[in-house]
């Protein structure tokens, strides 16, 4: 009688892993593991599969087990850094990336991910230097080009478009490119376009929970009740708008003798600030209430 290990050929697992069908990989790996618990490749593929579909907690133990059984330390630390960065555990993320660099000093993907972490935590100059090193090490890496395009989303239009074009001409998957285009459109307030990219990506990988999360967040951000919030963000944020509003009130107070008018403006600013901060919880509550009906 054939064992389960024989029933699940490694070639089948490799095939699903290579084409990104991670929800197929997970049960197959677990089934084969019944008789091959110390196989570092299986633990690694299980970990990456969980990571790839946004199941970060589930990915941690398999990565540690792959490390325990001798998988490349630099690769494991790189993925741990990505997980900690995604879950906003900044110190753990940096420690992991430093270990990854120590073990694989010429890995461009590690430098590019570390660069993103530095930019996210306010160390923009160091982030730029790390990204330059990553591009020098491997200018064709899909990971490097994707992260480079992400960092240039705030740049001038021409520079952003050039970085985006480099990534779109890379060998990355159609799914990854659709997600990236969705991020770019969302960041530049092209919400209808972003929604369409996410929907196309969902057709390819309906099991990826992050797409539904992106669509839900997009639906919240584009809600009619949040129109004032979107206007404020385009003007520079609530802090900037309030500062301008207060300066305007002070100037009008000196120019106009009508105290009631200025008082009304001040009351409006207080009301608007309150609305800005409570409107998102209200919209989320309304969506939850509608889903329960």
mmCIF file of C-alpha atoms in Angstrom:
data_model
loop_
_atom_site.group_PDB
_atom_site.id
_atom_site.type_symbol
_atom_site.label_atom_id
_atom_site.label_comp_id
_atom_site.label_asym_id
_atom_site.label_seq_id
_atom_site.Cartn_x
_atom_site.Cartn_y
_atom_site.Cartn_z
ATOM 1 C CA UNK A 1 0.000 0.000 0.000
ATOM 2 C CA UNK A 2 1.404 3.409 -0.966
ATOM 3 C CA UNK A 3 2.265 5.835 1.825
ATOM 4 C CA UNK A 4 0.877 9.363 1.875
ATOM 5 C CA UNK A 5 4.372 10.601 1.091
ATOM 6 C CA UNK A 6 4.313 8.559 -2.119
ATOM 7 C CA UNK A 7 0.802 9.741 -2.877
ATOM 8 C CA UNK A 8 1.920 13.376 -2.805
ATOM 9 C CA UNK A 9 4.808 13.761 -5.268
ATOM 10 C CA UNK A 10 7.209 16.600 -4.512
ATOM 11 C CA UNK A 11 6.889 17.597 -8.167
ATOM 12 C CA UNK A 12 3.201 18.402 -7.633
ATOM 13 C CA UNK A 13 4.004 20.611 -4.643
ATOM 14 C CA UNK A 14 6.769 22.311 -6.644
ATOM 15 C CA UNK A 15 4.347 22.918 -9.516
ATOM 16 C CA UNK A 16 1.658 24.587 -7.409
ATOM 17 C CA UNK A 17 4.319 26.572 -5.544
ATOM 18 C CA UNK A 18 5.882 27.809 -8.795
ATOM 19 C CA UNK A 19 2.559 29.059 -10.206
ATOM 20 C CA UNK A 20 1.547 30.724 -6.945
ATOM 21 C CA UNK A 21 -1.338 28.418 -5.993
ATOM 22 C CA UNK A 22 -0.422 28.640 -2.339
ATOM 23 C CA UNK A 23 -3.752 27.440 -0.955
ATOM 24 C CA UNK A 24 -3.143 24.210 -2.878
ATOM 25 C CA UNK A 25 0.414 23.956 -1.579
ATOM 26 C CA UNK A 26 -0.484 24.158 2.130
ATOM 27 C CA UNK A 27 -2.605 20.971 2.461
ATOM 28 C CA UNK A 28 -0.313 19.011 0.141
ATOM 29 C CA UNK A 29 2.769 19.944 2.166
ATOM 30 C CA UNK A 30 1.048 19.058 5.443
ATOM 31 C CA UNK A 31 -0.012 15.701 4.028
ATOM 32 C CA UNK A 32 3.498 14.869 2.833
ATOM 33 C CA UNK A 33 4.963 16.047 6.144
ATOM 34 C CA UNK A 34 3.209 13.185 7.916
ATOM 35 C CA UNK A 35 6.227 11.048 7.005
ATOM 36 C CA UNK A 36 8.839 13.731 6.320
ATOM 37 C CA UNK A 37 8.747 16.111 9.303
ATOM 38 C CA UNK A 38 12.393 17.188 9.066
ATOM 39 C CA UNK A 39 12.326 18.225 5.411
ATOM 40 C CA UNK A 40 13.517 21.848 5.368
ATOM 41 C CA UNK A 41 12.142 22.429 1.840
ATOM 42 C CA UNK A 42 8.644 21.436 2.930
ATOM 43 C CA UNK A 43 8.746 23.724 5.969
ATOM 44 C CA UNK A 44 10.022 26.567 3.804
ATOM 45 C CA UNK A 45 7.304 26.113 1.187
ATOM 46 C CA UNK A 46 4.642 25.911 3.885
ATOM 47 C CA UNK A 47 5.936 29.132 5.457
ATOM 48 C CA UNK A 48 6.143 31.048 2.179
ATOM 49 C CA UNK A 49 2.673 29.857 1.182
ATOM 50 C CA UNK A 50 1.156 31.207 4.404
ATOM 51 C CA UNK A 51 3.154 34.426 4.026
ATOM 52 C CA UNK A 52 2.102 34.904 0.401
ATOM 53 C CA UNK A 53 -1.619 34.875 1.249
ATOM 54 C CA UNK A 54 -1.232 37.210 4.208
ATOM 55 C CA UNK A 55 -1.348 34.582 6.971
ATOM 56 C CA UNK A 56 1.624 36.029 8.822
ATOM 57 C CA UNK A 57 1.071 34.382 12.206
ATOM 58 C CA UNK A 58 0.712 30.974 10.583
ATOM 59 C CA UNK A 59 3.961 31.535 8.649
ATOM 60 C CA UNK A 60 6.181 32.195 11.671
ATOM 61 C CA UNK A 61 6.512 28.671 13.081
ATOM 62 C CA UNK A 62 7.189 27.019 9.687
ATOM 63 C CA UNK A 63 9.930 29.595 9.000
ATOM 64 C CA UNK A 64 11.520 28.820 12.365
ATOM 65 C CA UNK A 65 11.269 25.080 11.689
ATOM 66 C CA UNK A 66 12.859 25.520 8.243
ATOM 67 C CA UNK A 67 15.664 27.458 9.971
ATOM 68 C CA UNK A 68 16.002 24.677 12.571
ATOM 69 C CA UNK A 69 16.380 22.017 9.880
ATOM 70 C CA UNK A 70 19.071 23.936 8.012
ATOM 71 C CA UNK A 71 17.401 26.179 5.443
ATOM 72 C CA UNK A 72 19.359 29.252 4.258
ATOM 73 C CA UNK A 73 19.481 31.611 7.275
ATOM 74 C CA UNK A 74 19.586 34.749 5.150
ATOM 75 C CA UNK A 75 16.403 33.809 3.288
ATOM 76 C CA UNK A 76 14.551 32.990 6.522
ATOM 77 C CA UNK A 77 15.597 36.259 8.156
ATOM 78 C CA UNK A 78 14.509 38.159 5.036
ATOM 79 C CA UNK A 79 10.980 36.753 5.219
ATOM 80 C CA UNK A 80 10.807 37.261 8.978
ATOM 81 C CA UNK A 81 11.754 40.893 8.381
ATOM 82 C CA UNK A 82 8.948 41.235 5.830
ATOM 83 C CA UNK A 83 6.449 39.724 8.280
ATOM 84 C CA UNK A 84 7.531 41.978 11.146
ATOM 85 C CA UNK A 85 7.431 44.996 8.846
ATOM 86 C CA UNK A 86 3.910 44.098 7.660
ATOM 87 C CA UNK A 87 2.783 43.758 11.286
ATOM 88 C CA UNK A 88 4.533 47.012 12.308
ATOM 89 C CA UNK A 89 7.045 45.369 14.642
ATOM 90 C CA UNK A 90 9.755 47.769 13.526
ATOM 91 C CA UNK A 91 12.618 46.742 15.831
ATOM 92 C CA UNK A 92 12.189 43.027 15.117
ATOM 93 C CA UNK A 93 11.997 43.824 11.399
ATOM 94 C CA UNK A 94 15.289 45.732 11.456
ATOM 95 C CA UNK A 95 17.021 43.033 13.500
ATOM 96 C CA UNK A 96 15.864 40.411 10.992
ATOM 97 C CA UNK A 97 17.024 42.422 7.974
ATOM 98 C CA UNK A 98 20.429 43.028 9.590
ATOM 99 C CA UNK A 99 20.788 39.270 10.140
ATOM 100 C CA UNK A 100 19.726 38.675 6.523
ATOM 101 C CA UNK A 101 22.354 41.145 5.270
ATOM 102 C CA UNK A 102 24.981 39.497 7.490
ATOM 103 C CA UNK A 103 24.195 36.064 6.052
ATOM 104 C CA UNK A 104 23.600 37.137 2.428
ATOM 105 C CA UNK A 105 25.515 40.418 1.907
ATOM 106 C CA UNK A 106 24.863 40.477 -1.848
ATOM 107 C CA UNK A 107 21.104 39.815 -1.792
ATOM 108 C CA UNK A 108 19.444 42.785 -3.503
ATOM 109 C CA UNK A 109 15.962 41.827 -2.281
ATOM 110 C CA UNK A 110 17.080 42.152 1.344
ATOM 111 C CA UNK A 111 18.522 45.623 0.789
ATOM 112 C CA UNK A 112 15.360 46.803 -0.967
ATOM 113 C CA UNK A 113 13.083 45.525 1.826
ATOM 114 C CA UNK A 114 15.374 47.076 4.442
ATOM 115 C CA UNK A 115 15.204 50.331 2.456
ATOM 116 C CA UNK A 116 11.400 50.343 2.667
ATOM 117 C CA UNK A 117 11.595 49.799 6.436
ATOM 118 C CA UNK A 118 13.967 52.748 6.805
ATOM 119 C CA UNK A 119 11.704 55.024 4.769
ATOM 120 C CA UNK A 120 8.625 53.892 6.710
ATOM 121 C CA UNK A 121 10.325 54.709 10.013
ATOM 122 C CA UNK A 122 11.518 58.142 8.902
ATOM 123 C CA UNK A 123 15.121 57.330 7.915
ATOM 124 C CA UNK A 124 14.610 58.421 4.326
ATOM 125 C CA UNK A 125 18.258 59.135 3.453
ATOM 126 C CA UNK A 126 19.421 55.720 4.673
ATOM 127 C CA UNK A 127 16.498 54.147 2.826
ATOM 128 C CA UNK A 128 17.519 55.815 -0.439
ATOM 129 C CA UNK A 129 21.124 54.618 -0.061
ATOM 130 C CA UNK A 130 19.987 51.047 0.613
ATOM 131 C CA UNK A 131 17.711 51.123 -2.418
ATOM 132 C CA UNK A 132 20.543 52.404 -4.625
ATOM 133 C CA UNK A 133 22.675 49.477 -3.444
ATOM 134 C CA UNK A 134 19.850 47.033 -4.196
ATOM 135 C CA UNK A 135 19.442 48.389 -7.732
ATOM 136 C CA UNK A 136 23.203 48.195 -8.276
ATOM 137 C CA UNK A 137 23.311 44.567 -7.083
ATOM 138 C CA UNK A 138 20.379 43.370 -9.196
ATOM 139 C CA UNK A 139 18.620 45.909 -11.443
ATOM 140 C CA UNK A 140 16.311 43.199 -12.829
ATOM 141 C CA UNK A 141 14.990 41.811 -9.543
ATOM 142 C CA UNK A 142 11.183 41.926 -9.481
ATOM 143 C CA UNK A 143 11.237 42.538 -5.718
ATOM 144 C CA UNK A 144 13.700 45.419 -6.030
ATOM 145 C CA UNK A 145 11.795 47.007 -8.914
ATOM 146 C CA UNK A 146 8.465 46.679 -7.108
ATOM 147 C CA UNK A 147 9.790 48.253 -3.912
ATOM 148 C CA UNK A 148 11.593 50.946 -5.901
ATOM 149 C CA UNK A 149 8.293 51.808 -7.595
ATOM 150 C CA UNK A 150 6.597 51.967 -4.177
ATOM 151 C CA UNK A 151 9.154 54.451 -2.861
ATOM 152 C CA UNK A 152 8.688 56.672 -5.923
ATOM 153 C CA UNK A 153 4.898 56.989 -5.531
ATOM 154 C CA UNK A 154 5.406 60.329 -3.792
ATOM 155 C CA UNK A 155 7.895 61.568 -6.399
ATOM 156 C CA UNK A 156 7.159 63.871 -9.321
ATOM 157 C CA UNK A 157 4.913 62.365 -11.986
ATOM 158 C CA UNK A 158 7.677 61.639 -14.517
ATOM 159 C CA UNK A 159 9.932 59.938 -11.963
ATOM 160 C CA UNK A 160 7.023 57.922 -10.570
ATOM 161 C CA UNK A 161 5.933 56.830 -14.067
ATOM 162 C CA UNK A 162 9.481 55.767 -14.963
ATOM 163 C CA UNK A 163 9.773 53.640 -11.812
ATOM 164 C CA UNK A 164 6.335 52.125 -12.451
ATOM 165 C CA UNK A 165 7.244 51.325 -16.073
ATOM 166 C CA UNK A 166 10.433 49.542 -14.965
ATOM 167 C CA UNK A 167 8.420 47.321 -12.648
ATOM 168 C CA UNK A 168 5.623 46.675 -15.154
ATOM 169 C CA UNK A 169 8.249 45.500 -17.675
ATOM 170 C CA UNK A 170 9.677 43.049 -15.138
ATOM 171 C CA UNK A 171 8.970 39.318 -15.068
ATOM 172 C CA UNK A 172 6.724 39.505 -12.005
ATOM 173 C CA UNK A 173 3.317 37.786 -12.115
ATOM 174 C CA UNK A 174 0.171 39.383 -13.514
ATOM 175 C CA UNK A 175 -1.400 39.137 -10.057
ATOM 176 C CA UNK A 176 1.447 41.028 -8.374
ATOM 177 C CA UNK A 177 1.363 43.722 -11.054
ATOM 178 C CA UNK A 178 -2.409 44.212 -10.666
ATOM 179 C CA UNK A 179 -2.021 44.616 -6.896
ATOM 180 C CA UNK A 180 0.781 47.112 -7.450
ATOM 181 C CA UNK A 181 -1.286 49.111 -9.953
ATOM 182 C CA UNK A 182 -4.114 49.105 -7.408
ATOM 183 C CA UNK A 183 -1.810 50.528 -4.734
ATOM 184 C CA UNK A 184 -0.558 53.198 -7.119
ATOM 185 C CA UNK A 185 -4.055 54.249 -8.215
ATOM 186 C CA UNK A 186 -5.314 54.224 -4.611
ATOM 187 C CA UNK A 187 -2.365 56.347 -3.442
ATOM 188 C CA UNK A 188 -3.078 58.934 -6.140
ATOM 189 C CA UNK A 189 -6.811 59.028 -5.290
ATOM 190 C CA UNK A 190 -7.891 57.250 -8.481
ATOM 191 C CA UNK A 191 -10.263 55.095 -6.481
ATOM 192 C CA UNK A 192 -12.418 53.729 -9.307
ATOM 193 C CA UNK A 193 -9.294 52.598 -11.160
ATOM 194 C CA UNK A 194 -7.841 51.036 -7.988
ATOM 195 C CA UNK A 195 -11.053 49.104 -7.346
ATOM 196 C CA UNK A 196 -10.949 47.653 -10.864
ATOM 197 C CA UNK A 197 -7.321 46.495 -10.455
ATOM 198 C CA UNK A 198 -8.135 44.826 -7.134
ATOM 199 C CA UNK A 199 -11.167 43.099 -8.631
ATOM 200 C CA UNK A 200 -9.081 41.720 -11.496
ATOM 201 C CA UNK A 201 -6.527 40.471 -8.966
ATOM 202 C CA UNK A 202 -9.312 38.850 -6.919
ATOM 203 C CA UNK A 203 -10.424 36.872 -9.989
ATOM 204 C CA UNK A 204 -6.907 35.420 -10.232
ATOM 205 C CA UNK A 205 -6.508 34.696 -6.489
ATOM 206 C CA UNK A 206 -9.817 34.759 -4.622
ATOM 207 C CA UNK A 207 -8.131 33.094 -1.639
ATOM 208 C CA UNK A 208 -5.884 36.103 -0.924
ATOM 209 C CA UNK A 209 -7.431 37.854 2.087
ATOM 210 C CA UNK A 210 -5.441 41.039 1.496
ATOM 211 C CA UNK A 211 -7.400 41.824 -1.676
ATOM 212 C CA UNK A 212 -10.692 41.783 0.210
ATOM 213 C CA UNK A 213 -9.083 43.955 2.887
ATOM 214 C CA UNK A 214 -7.925 46.438 0.222
ATOM 215 C CA UNK A 215 -11.380 46.512 -1.380
ATOM 216 C CA UNK A 216 -13.062 47.014 1.996
ATOM 217 C CA UNK A 217 -10.714 49.857 2.904
ATOM 218 C CA UNK A 218 -11.264 51.416 -0.516
ATOM 219 C CA UNK A 219 -15.031 51.192 -0.094
ATOM 220 C CA UNK A 220 -14.776 52.921 3.286
ATOM 221 C CA UNK A 221 -12.468 55.653 2.006
ATOM 222 C CA UNK A 222 -14.747 56.422 -0.957
ATOM 223 C CA UNK A 223 -17.943 56.562 1.112
ATOM 224 C CA UNK A 224 -19.964 59.778 0.460
ATOM 225 C CA UNK A 225 -19.874 60.670 4.175
ATOM 226 C CA UNK A 226 -16.080 60.868 3.965
ATOM 227 C CA UNK A 227 -15.997 63.401 1.125
ATOM 228 C CA UNK A 228 -14.952 66.216 3.542
ATOM 229 C CA UNK A 229 -12.125 63.998 4.810
ATOM 230 C CA UNK A 230 -10.867 63.387 1.266
ATOM 231 C CA UNK A 231 -10.896 67.125 0.544
ATOM 232 C CA UNK A 232 -8.938 67.781 3.742
ATOM 233 C CA UNK A 233 -6.319 65.158 2.835
ATOM 234 C CA UNK A 234 -5.869 66.653 -0.635
ATOM 235 C CA UNK A 235 -5.355 70.079 0.938
ATOM 236 C CA UNK A 236 -2.586 68.791 3.176
ATOM 237 C CA UNK A 237 -4.210 67.084 6.154
ATOM 238 C CA UNK A 238 -6.328 68.114 9.132
ATOM 239 C CA UNK A 239 -3.453 69.851 10.947
ATOM 240 C CA UNK A 240 -2.655 72.097 7.996
ATOM 241 C CA UNK A 241 -6.323 72.921 7.305
ATOM 242 C CA UNK A 242 -6.971 73.799 10.965
ATOM 243 C CA UNK A 243 -3.914 76.033 11.081
ATOM 244 C CA UNK A 244 -5.070 77.933 7.977
ATOM 245 C CA UNK A 245 -8.604 78.149 9.380
ATOM 246 C CA UNK A 246 -7.377 79.613 12.697
ATOM 247 C CA UNK A 247 -5.177 82.150 10.893
ATOM 248 C CA UNK A 248 -8.180 83.113 8.756
ATOM 249 C CA UNK A 249 -10.337 83.572 11.878
ATOM 250 C CA UNK A 250 -7.686 85.798 13.491
ATOM 251 C CA UNK A 251 -7.402 87.941 10.356
ATOM 252 C CA UNK A 252 -11.177 88.262 10.017
ATOM 253 C CA UNK A 253 -11.448 89.167 13.695
ATOM 254 C CA UNK A 254 -9.140 92.116 13.063
ATOM 255 C CA UNK A 255 -10.778 93.136 9.786
ATOM 256 C CA UNK A 256 -14.449 92.584 10.670
ATOM 257 C CA UNK A 257 -16.118 94.062 13.722
ATOM 258 C CA UNK A 258 -18.850 91.390 13.714
ATOM 259 C CA UNK A 259 -17.914 89.062 16.603
ATOM 260 C CA UNK A 260 -20.814 86.700 15.890
ATOM 261 C CA UNK A 261 -19.472 85.907 12.434
ATOM 262 C CA UNK A 262 -16.019 84.988 13.772
ATOM 263 C CA UNK A 263 -17.569 82.962 16.614
ATOM 264 C CA UNK A 264 -19.604 80.994 14.078
ATOM 265 C CA UNK A 265 -16.419 80.246 12.126
ATOM 266 C CA UNK A 266 -14.702 78.994 15.288
ATOM 267 C CA UNK A 267 -17.697 76.821 16.196
ATOM 268 C CA UNK A 268 -17.693 75.398 12.678
ATOM 269 C CA UNK A 269 -13.981 74.532 12.965
ATOM 270 C CA UNK A 270 -14.662 72.636 16.222
ATOM 271 C CA UNK A 271 -17.609 70.783 14.676
ATOM 272 C CA UNK A 272 -15.630 69.967 11.522
ATOM 273 C CA UNK A 273 -12.671 68.615 13.519
ATOM 274 C CA UNK A 274 -14.976 66.361 15.531
ATOM 275 C CA UNK A 275 -16.658 65.178 12.330
ATOM 276 C CA UNK A 276 -13.277 64.417 10.746
ATOM 277 C CA UNK A 277 -12.272 62.105 13.586
ATOM 278 C CA UNK A 278 -15.602 60.333 14.214
ATOM 279 C CA UNK A 279 -16.767 59.944 10.608
ATOM 280 C CA UNK A 280 -14.616 56.878 9.819
ATOM 281 C CA UNK A 281 -15.884 54.875 12.848
ATOM 282 C CA UNK A 282 -19.425 55.911 11.871
ATOM 283 C CA UNK A 283 -18.959 54.672 8.286
ATOM 284 C CA UNK A 284 -17.457 51.379 9.519
ATOM 285 C CA UNK A 285 -20.382 50.974 11.905
ATOM 286 C CA UNK A 286 -22.885 51.602 9.116
ATOM 287 C CA UNK A 287 -21.201 48.990 6.898
ATOM 288 C CA UNK A 288 -21.250 46.436 9.715
ATOM 289 C CA UNK A 289 -24.917 47.170 10.445
ATOM 290 C CA UNK A 290 -25.832 46.758 6.755
ATOM 291 C CA UNK A 291 -23.980 43.430 6.586
ATOM 292 C CA UNK A 292 -26.037 42.118 9.520
ATOM 293 C CA UNK A 293 -29.389 43.013 7.936
#
